Tab-separated table of C-alpha atoms and ligand atoms in Angstrom:
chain	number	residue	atom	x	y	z
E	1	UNK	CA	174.038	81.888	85.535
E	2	UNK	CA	171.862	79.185	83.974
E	3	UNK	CA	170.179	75.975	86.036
E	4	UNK	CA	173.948	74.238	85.370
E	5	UNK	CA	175.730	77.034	86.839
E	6	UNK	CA	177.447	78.491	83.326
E	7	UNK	CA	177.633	81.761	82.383
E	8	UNK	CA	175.479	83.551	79.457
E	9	UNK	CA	178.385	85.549	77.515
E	10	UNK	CA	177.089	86.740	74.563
E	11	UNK	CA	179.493	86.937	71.336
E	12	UNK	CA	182.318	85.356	73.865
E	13	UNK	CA	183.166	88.559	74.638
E	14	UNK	CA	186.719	88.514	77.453
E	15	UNK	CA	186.076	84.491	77.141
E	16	UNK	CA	189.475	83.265	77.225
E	17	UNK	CA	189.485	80.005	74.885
E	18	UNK	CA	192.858	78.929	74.131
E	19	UNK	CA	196.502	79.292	74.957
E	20	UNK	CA	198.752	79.987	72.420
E	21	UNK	CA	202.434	81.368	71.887
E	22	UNK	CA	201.988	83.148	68.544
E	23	UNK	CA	200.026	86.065	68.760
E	24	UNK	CA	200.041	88.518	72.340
E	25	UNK	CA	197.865	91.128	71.429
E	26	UNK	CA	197.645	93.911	74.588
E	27	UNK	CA	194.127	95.322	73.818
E	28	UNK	CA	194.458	97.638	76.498
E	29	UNK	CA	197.505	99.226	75.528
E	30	UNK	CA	197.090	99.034	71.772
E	31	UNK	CA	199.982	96.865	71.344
E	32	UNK	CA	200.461	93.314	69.070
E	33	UNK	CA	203.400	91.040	68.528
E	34	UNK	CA	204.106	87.873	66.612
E	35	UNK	CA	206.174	85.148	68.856
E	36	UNK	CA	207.141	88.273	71.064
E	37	UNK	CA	208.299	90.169	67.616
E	38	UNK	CA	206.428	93.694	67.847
E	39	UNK	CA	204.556	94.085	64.880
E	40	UNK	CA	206.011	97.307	63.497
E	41	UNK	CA	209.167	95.626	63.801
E	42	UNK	CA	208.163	92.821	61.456
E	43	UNK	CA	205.996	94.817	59.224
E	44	UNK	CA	209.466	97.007	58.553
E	45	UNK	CA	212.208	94.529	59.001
E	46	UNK	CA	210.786	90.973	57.772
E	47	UNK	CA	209.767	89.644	54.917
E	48	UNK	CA	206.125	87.687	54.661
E	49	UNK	CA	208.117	84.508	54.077
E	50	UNK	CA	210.247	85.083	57.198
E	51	UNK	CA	207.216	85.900	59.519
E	52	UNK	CA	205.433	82.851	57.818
E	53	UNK	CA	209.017	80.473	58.749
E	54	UNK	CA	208.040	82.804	62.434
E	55	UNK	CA	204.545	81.362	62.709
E	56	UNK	CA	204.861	77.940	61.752
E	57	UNK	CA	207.781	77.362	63.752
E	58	UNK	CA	207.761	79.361	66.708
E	59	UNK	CA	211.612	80.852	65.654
E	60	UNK	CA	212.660	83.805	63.241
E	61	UNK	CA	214.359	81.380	60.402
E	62	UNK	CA	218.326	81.599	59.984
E	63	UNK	CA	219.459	82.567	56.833
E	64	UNK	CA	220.018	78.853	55.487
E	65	UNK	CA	216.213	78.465	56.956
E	66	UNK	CA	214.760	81.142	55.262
E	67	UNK	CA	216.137	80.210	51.584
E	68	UNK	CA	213.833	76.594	52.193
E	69	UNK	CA	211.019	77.910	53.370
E	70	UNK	CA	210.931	80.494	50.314
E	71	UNK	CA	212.413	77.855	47.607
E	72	UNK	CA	209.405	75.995	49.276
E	73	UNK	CA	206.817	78.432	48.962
E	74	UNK	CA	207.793	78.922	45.190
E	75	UNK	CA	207.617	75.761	44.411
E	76	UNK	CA	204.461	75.442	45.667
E	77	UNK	CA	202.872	78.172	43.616
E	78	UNK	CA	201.036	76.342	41.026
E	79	UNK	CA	197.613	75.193	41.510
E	80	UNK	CA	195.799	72.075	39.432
E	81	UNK	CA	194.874	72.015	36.441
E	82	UNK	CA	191.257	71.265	37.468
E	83	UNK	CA	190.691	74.633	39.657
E	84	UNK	CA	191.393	76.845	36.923
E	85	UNK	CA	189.200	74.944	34.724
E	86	UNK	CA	186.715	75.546	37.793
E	87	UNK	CA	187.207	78.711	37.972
E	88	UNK	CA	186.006	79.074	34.020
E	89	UNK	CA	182.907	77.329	34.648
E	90	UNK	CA	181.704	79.593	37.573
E	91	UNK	CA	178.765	81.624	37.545
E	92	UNK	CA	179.827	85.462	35.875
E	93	UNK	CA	179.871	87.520	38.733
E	94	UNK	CA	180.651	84.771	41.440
E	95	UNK	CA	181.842	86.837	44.536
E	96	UNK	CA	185.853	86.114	44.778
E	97	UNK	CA	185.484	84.978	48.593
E	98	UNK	CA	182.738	82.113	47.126
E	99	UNK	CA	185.371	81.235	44.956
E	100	UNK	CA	188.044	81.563	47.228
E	101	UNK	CA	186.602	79.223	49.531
E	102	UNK	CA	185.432	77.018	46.525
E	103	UNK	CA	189.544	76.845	45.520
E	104	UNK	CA	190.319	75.833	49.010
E	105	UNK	CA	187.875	73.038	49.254
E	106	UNK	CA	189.153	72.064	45.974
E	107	UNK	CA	192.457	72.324	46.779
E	108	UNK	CA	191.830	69.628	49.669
E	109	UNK	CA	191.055	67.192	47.002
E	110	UNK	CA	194.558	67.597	45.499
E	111	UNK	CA	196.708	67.699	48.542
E	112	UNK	CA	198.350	64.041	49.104
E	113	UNK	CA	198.384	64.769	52.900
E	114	UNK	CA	194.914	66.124	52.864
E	115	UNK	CA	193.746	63.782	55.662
E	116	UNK	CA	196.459	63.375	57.296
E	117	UNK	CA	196.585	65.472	60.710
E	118	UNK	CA	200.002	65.041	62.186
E	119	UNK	CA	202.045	67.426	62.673
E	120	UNK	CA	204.771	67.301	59.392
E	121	UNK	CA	202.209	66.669	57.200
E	122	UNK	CA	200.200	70.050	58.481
E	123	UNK	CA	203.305	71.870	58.258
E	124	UNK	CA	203.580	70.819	54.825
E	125	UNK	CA	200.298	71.440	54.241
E	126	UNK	CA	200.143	74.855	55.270
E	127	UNK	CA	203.086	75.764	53.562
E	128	UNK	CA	201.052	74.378	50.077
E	129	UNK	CA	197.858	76.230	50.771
E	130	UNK	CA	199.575	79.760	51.577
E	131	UNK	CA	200.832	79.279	48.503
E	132	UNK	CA	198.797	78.419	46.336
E	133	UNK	CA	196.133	80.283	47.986
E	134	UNK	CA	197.774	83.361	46.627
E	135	UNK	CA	197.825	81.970	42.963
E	136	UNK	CA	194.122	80.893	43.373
E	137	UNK	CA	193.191	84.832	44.076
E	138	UNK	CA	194.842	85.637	40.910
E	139	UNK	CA	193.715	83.076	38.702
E	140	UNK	CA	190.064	83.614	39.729
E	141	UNK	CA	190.582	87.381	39.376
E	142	UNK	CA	191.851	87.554	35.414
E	143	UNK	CA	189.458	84.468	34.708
E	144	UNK	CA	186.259	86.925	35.352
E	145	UNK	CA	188.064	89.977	33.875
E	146	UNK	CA	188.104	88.089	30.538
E	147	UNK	CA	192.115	87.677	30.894
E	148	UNK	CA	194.294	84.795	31.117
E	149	UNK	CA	196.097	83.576	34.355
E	150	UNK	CA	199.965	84.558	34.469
E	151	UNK	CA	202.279	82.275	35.495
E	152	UNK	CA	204.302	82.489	39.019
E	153	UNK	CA	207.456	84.560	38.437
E	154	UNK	CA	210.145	81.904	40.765
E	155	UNK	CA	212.395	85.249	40.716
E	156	UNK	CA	209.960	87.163	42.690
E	157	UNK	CA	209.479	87.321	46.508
E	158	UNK	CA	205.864	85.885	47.709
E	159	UNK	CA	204.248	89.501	47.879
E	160	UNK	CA	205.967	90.679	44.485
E	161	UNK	CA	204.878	87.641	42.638
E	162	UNK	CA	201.023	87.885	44.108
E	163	UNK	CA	201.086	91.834	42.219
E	164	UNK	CA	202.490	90.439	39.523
E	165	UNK	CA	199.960	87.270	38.782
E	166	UNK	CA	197.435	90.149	39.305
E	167	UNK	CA	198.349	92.365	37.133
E	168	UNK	CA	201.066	90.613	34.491
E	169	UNK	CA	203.270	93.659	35.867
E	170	UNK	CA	206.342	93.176	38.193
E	171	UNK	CA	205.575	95.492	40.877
E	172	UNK	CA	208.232	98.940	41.927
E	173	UNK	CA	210.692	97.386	45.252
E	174	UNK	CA	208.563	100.264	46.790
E	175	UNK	CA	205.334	98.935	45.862
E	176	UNK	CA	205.953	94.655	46.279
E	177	UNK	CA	207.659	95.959	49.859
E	178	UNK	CA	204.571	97.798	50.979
E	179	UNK	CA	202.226	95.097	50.006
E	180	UNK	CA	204.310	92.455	51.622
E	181	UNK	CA	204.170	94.696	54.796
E	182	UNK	CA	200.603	94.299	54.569
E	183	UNK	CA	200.164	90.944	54.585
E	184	UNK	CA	202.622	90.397	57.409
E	185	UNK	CA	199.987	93.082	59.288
E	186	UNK	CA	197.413	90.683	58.500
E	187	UNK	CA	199.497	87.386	59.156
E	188	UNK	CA	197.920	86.598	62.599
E	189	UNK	CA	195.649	88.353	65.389
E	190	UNK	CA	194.620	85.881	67.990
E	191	UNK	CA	191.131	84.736	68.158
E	192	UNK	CA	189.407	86.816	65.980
E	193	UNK	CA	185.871	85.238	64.146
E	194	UNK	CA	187.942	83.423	61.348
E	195	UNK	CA	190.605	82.004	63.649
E	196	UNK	CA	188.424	81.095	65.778
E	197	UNK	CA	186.440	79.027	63.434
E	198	UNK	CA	189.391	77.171	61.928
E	199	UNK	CA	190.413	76.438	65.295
E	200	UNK	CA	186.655	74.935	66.329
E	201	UNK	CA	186.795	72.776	62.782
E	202	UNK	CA	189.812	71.779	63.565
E	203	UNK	CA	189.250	70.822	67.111
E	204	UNK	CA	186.767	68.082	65.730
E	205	UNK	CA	189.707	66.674	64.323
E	206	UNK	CA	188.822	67.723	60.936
E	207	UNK	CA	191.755	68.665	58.744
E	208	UNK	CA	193.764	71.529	57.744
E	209	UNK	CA	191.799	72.629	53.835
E	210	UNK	CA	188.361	72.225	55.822
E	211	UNK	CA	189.532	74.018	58.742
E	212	UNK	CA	190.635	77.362	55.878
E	213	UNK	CA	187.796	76.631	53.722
E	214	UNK	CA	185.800	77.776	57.208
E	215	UNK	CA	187.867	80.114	58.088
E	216	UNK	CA	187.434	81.968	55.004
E	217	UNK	CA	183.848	82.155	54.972
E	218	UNK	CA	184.257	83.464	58.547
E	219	UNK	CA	186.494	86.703	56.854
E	220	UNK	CA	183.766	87.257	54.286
E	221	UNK	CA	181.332	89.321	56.505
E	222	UNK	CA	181.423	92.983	56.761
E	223	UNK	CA	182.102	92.627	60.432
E	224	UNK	CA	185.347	91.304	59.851
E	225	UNK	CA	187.665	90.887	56.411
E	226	UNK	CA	184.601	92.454	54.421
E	227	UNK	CA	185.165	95.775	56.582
E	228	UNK	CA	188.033	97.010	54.255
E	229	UNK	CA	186.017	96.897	51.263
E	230	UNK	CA	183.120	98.692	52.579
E	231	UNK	CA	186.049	101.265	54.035
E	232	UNK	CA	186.096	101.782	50.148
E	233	UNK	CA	183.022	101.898	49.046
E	234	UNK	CA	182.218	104.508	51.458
E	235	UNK	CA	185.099	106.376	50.399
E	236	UNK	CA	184.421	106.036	46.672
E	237	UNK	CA	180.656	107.236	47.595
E	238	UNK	CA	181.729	110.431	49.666
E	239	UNK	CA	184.084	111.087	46.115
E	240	UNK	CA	186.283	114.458	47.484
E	241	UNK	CA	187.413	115.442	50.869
E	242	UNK	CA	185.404	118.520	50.974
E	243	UNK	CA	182.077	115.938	51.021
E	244	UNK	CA	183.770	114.396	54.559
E	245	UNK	CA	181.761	116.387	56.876
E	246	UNK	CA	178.296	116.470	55.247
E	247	UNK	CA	178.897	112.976	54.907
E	248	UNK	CA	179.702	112.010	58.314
E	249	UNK	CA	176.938	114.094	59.656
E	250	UNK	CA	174.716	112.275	57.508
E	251	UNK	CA	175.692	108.712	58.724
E	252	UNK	CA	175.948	109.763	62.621
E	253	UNK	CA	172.184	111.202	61.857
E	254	UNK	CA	171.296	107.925	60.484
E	255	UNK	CA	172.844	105.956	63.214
E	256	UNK	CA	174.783	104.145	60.245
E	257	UNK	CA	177.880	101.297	61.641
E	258	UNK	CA	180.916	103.097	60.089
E	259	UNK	CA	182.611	99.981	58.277
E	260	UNK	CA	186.622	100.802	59.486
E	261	UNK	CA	186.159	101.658	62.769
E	262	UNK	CA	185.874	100.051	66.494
E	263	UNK	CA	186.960	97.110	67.133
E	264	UNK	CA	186.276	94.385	70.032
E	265	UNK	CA	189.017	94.422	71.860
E	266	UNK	CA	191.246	97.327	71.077
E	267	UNK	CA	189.811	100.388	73.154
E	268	UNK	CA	192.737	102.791	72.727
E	269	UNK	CA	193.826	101.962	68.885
E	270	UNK	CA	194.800	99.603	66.771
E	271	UNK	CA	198.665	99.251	66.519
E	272	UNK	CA	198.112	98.060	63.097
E	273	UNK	CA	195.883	101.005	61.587
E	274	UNK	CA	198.923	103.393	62.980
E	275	UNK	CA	201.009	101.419	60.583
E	276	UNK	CA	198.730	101.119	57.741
E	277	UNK	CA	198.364	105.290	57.639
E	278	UNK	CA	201.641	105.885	56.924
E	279	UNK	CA	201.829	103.036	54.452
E	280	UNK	CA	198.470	104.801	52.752
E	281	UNK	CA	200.085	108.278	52.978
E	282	UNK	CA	203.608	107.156	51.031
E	283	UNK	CA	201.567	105.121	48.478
E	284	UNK	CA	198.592	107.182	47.728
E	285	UNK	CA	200.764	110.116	47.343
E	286	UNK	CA	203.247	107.963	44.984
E	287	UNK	CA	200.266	107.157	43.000
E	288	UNK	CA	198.958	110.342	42.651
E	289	UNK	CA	195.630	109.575	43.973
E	290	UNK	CA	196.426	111.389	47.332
E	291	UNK	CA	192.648	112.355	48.168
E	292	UNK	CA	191.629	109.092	49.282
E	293	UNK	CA	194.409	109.277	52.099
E	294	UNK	CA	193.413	113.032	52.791
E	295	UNK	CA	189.727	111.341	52.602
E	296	UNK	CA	190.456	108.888	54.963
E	297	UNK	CA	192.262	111.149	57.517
E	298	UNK	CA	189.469	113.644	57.702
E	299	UNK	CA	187.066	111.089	58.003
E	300	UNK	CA	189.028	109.437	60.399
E	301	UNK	CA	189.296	112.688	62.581
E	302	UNK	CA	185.770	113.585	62.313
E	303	UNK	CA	184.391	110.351	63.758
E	304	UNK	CA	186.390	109.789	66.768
E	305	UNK	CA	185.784	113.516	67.820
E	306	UNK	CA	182.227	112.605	67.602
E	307	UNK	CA	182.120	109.001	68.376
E	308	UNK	CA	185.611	108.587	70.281
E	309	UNK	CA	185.434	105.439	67.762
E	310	UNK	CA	189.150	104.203	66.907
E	311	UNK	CA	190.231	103.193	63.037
E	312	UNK	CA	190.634	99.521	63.219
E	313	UNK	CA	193.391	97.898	60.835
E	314	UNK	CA	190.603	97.455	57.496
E	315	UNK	CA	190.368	101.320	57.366
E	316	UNK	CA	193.870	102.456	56.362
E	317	UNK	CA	194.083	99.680	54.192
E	318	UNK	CA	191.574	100.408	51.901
E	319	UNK	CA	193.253	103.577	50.635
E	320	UNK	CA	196.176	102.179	50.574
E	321	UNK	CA	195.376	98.744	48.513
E	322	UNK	CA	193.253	101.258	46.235
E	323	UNK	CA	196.493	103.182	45.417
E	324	UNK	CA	198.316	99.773	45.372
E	325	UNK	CA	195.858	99.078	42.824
E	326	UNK	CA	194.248	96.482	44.213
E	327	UNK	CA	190.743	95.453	42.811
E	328	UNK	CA	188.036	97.063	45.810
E	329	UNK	CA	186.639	93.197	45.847
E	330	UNK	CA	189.754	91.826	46.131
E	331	UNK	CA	190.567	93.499	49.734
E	332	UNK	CA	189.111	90.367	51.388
E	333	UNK	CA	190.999	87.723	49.189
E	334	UNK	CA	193.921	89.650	50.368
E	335	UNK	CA	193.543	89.775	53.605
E	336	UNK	CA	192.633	85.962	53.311
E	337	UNK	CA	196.385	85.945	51.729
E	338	UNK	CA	197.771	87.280	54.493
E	339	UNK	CA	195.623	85.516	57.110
E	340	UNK	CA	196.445	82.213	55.908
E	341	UNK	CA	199.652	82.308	57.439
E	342	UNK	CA	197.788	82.776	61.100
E	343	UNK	CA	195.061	80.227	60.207
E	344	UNK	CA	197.421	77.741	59.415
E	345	UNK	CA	199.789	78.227	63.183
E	346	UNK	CA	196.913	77.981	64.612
E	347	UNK	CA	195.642	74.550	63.229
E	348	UNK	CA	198.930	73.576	64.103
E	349	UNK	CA	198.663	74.491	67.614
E	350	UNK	CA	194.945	73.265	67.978
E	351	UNK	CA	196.052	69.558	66.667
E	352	UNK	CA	198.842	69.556	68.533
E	353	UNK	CA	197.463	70.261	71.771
E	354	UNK	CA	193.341	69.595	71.120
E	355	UNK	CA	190.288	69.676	72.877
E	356	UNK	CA	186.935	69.605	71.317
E	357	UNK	CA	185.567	73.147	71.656
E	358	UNK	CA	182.316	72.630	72.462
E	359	UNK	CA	180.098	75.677	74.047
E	360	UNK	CA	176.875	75.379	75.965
E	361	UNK	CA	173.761	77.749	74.736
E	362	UNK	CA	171.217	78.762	77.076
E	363	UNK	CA	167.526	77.250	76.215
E	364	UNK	CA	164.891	80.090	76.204
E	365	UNK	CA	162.373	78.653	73.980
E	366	UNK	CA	159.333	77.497	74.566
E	367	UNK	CA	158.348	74.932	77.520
E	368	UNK	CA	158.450	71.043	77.579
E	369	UNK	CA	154.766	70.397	75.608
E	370	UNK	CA	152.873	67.639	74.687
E	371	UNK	CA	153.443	66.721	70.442
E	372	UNK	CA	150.143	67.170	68.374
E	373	UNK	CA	150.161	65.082	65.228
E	374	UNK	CA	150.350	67.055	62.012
E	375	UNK	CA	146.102	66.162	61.416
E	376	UNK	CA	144.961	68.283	64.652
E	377	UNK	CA	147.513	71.026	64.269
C	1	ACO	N1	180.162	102.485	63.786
C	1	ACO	C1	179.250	103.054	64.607
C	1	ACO	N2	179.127	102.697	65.903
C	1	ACO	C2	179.952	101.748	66.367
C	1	ACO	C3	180.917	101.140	65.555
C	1	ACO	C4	180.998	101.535	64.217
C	1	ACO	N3	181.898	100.982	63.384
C	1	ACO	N4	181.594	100.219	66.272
C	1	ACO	C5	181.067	100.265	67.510
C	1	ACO	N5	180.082	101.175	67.546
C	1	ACO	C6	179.279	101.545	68.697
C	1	ACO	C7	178.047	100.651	68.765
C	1	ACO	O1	176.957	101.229	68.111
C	1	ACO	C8	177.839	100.544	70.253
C	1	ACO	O2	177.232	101.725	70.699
C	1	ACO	P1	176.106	101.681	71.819
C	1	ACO	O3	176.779	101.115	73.017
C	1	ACO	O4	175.689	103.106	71.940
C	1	ACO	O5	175.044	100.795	71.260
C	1	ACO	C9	179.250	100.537	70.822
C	1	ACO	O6	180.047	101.237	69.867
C	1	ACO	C10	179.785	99.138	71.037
C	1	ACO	O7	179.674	98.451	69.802
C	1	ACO	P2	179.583	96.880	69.672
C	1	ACO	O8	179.065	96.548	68.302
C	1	ACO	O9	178.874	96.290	70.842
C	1	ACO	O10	181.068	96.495	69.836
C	1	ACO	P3	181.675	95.128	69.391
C	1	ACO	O11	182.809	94.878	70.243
C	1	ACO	O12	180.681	94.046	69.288
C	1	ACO	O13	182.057	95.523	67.891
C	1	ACO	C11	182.937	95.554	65.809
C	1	ACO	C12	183.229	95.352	67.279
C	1	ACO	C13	181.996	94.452	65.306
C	1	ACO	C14	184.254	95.440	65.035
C	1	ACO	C15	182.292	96.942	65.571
C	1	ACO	O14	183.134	97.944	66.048
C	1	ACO	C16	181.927	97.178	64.119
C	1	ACO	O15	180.856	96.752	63.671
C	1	ACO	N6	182.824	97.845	63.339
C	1	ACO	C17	182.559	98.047	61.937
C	1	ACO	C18	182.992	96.820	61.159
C	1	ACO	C19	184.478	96.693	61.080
C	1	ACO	O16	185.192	97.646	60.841
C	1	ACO	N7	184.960	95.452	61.239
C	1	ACO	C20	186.372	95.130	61.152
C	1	ACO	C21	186.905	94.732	62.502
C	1	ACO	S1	188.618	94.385	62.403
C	1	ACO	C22	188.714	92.915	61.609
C	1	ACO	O17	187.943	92.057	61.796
C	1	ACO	C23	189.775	92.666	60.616
């Protein structure tokens, strides 16, 4: 307790901060659900757009519903003008999350309801941004490759058309299905770090773009979004699965944080990770690259019999948007494009029902002392 009687939790850690009605994740029993919708239900069953319609609205969306809020989303797609010609004038090498965050500040400056905070114009809002947010990624990623951006395909579902703007190929039903699983996985998950810091920007009564622009510098570290890249990279540096146990005895001997696994408030496993594996396993072994699955499972099995440390949901993911053919720095931007959907029920719910979040830190610097003036220091 400190002299006003609060409590020192460090990192927030089992601080309760909000009530919501979107996300009820059970840490303790491994289990997650959107708007009571079990998340291997949705992952299978729904599309994006439909757990989108789920999150913004509190309701699965009829069929007449669910035709809007695509039409919507597709007509949404395009992005100014002005942001690619950004995007051309970046540093070479700028890191796609810089951009990424760049676009959505940017994007701000083009929405007519930018500073407008009630509730319609957030819905529309949010609606815009996951859009266009998807289209940003894309445009960003063939401007530094040297290629140009490809148009939105309207015929193409939300998850299709993001593969597509990528790559200037219309993904298999197999593949645009399994990446549109994966950003429904990603959709929403409480208060983790990036949620929580559009919900604090927002609680200032700042608006929706600043509120994501946060929230996506917030994914960026390796301690949260950036975790599925580094899953990569360490499975790109370990090469073949017969390197999986020299490896791993390596990094336990070093102490080294194993990017993928443990998370804060999952003990017994993430529900999401047990999806993502079997989405890996179908799609690496459809792309022939099978060994980064096999990689991943050894790895996997080798570090929680050591550790008893649980995959969290970036680890299966990396193999599989590697197979997917996903770009390894564009992990976080997707994640980001999955997010957004989560970010933006939750600005919702923080405007609509707000209080300034506003935590205390305890003081343990030095003692009240008398000032010196710069000449006798
Ligand atoms: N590798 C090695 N040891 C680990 C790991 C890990 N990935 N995760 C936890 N531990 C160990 C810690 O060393 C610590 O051990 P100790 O008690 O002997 O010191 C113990 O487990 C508790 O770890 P904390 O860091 O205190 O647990 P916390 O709840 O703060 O950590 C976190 C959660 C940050 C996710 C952590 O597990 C981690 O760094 N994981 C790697 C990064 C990662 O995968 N992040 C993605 C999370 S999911 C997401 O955000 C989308």
């Amino acid at each position: 307790m400190d002299k006003e009687g609060s409590q020192l939790i460090r990192g927030l850690e089992g601080v309760v901060a909000a009530e919501t009605r979107l996300c009820d994740l059970d840490g303790a029993n491994g289990r997650l659900a959107y708007c009571g919708y079990d998340i291997a239900d949705l992952a299978r069953q729904a599309t994006f757009e439909e757990v989108c319609h789920l999150l913004w609205h509190g309701e699965l969306p009829a069929a007449a519903q669910l035709d809007r809020t695509t039409l919507a989303l597709i007509a949404a797609r395009e992005i100014p003008r002005e942001l690619v010609q950004a995007f051309r004038l970046m540093p070479p090498g700028t890191d796609p999350m810089r951009a990424l965050q760049a676009a959505v500040a940017m994007l701000g400056m083009h929405d007519p309801d930018a500073t407008d905070n009630a509730h319609d114009a957030n819905l529309k809002k949010a609606l815009r941004l996951t859009s266009q947010l998807a289209t940003a990624i894309c445009a960003h990623h063939r401007i530094r490759s040297g290629q140009e951006p490809v148009a939105p395909a309207a015929d193409l579902g939300h998850a299709a058309n993001f593969l597509y703007m990528l790559t200037g190929k219309r993904p298999s039903g197999v593949v645009g299905k399994a990446f549109d699983a994966s950003l429904t996985l990603y959709a929403e998950h409480e208060l983790n770090a990036s949620t929580f810091t559009t919900r604090t920007i927002t609680s200032t009564q700042s608006d929706l773009h600043s509120a994501v622009a946060g929230g996506v510098g917030a994914l960026k570290g390796p301690l949260h979004g950036g975790a599925g890249e580094a899953v990569m990279r360490t499975l790109l540096e370990i090469g073949e699965v017969a390197n999986v146990d020299a490896f791993s005895d390596r990094a336990l001997a070093e102490k080294r944080r194993l990017m993928g696994f443990g998370h804060r408030v999952y003990k017994a496993g993430d529900p999401r990770a047990a999806i993502l594996r079997g989405m890996a396993e179908d799609a690496c072994r459809q792309s022939g690259q099978f060994k980064w699955y096999e990689m991943a499972v050894a790895l996997h099995a080798r570090i929680n019999k050591a550790k008893g440390l649980i995959p969290n949901v970036d680890f299966y993911s990396a193999p599989l948007f590697y197979s997917l053919g996903v770009p390894v720095d564009l992990f976080t931007p997707v994640i980001a494009a999955g997010r957004i959907a989560g970010w933006t029920a939750n600005i919702l719910e923080q405007h609509d029902d707000n209080r300034l979040i506003r935590p205390r830190a305890d003081y343990v610097g030095a003692g009240r002392r008398a000032f010196v003036p710069v000449a006798r220091r």
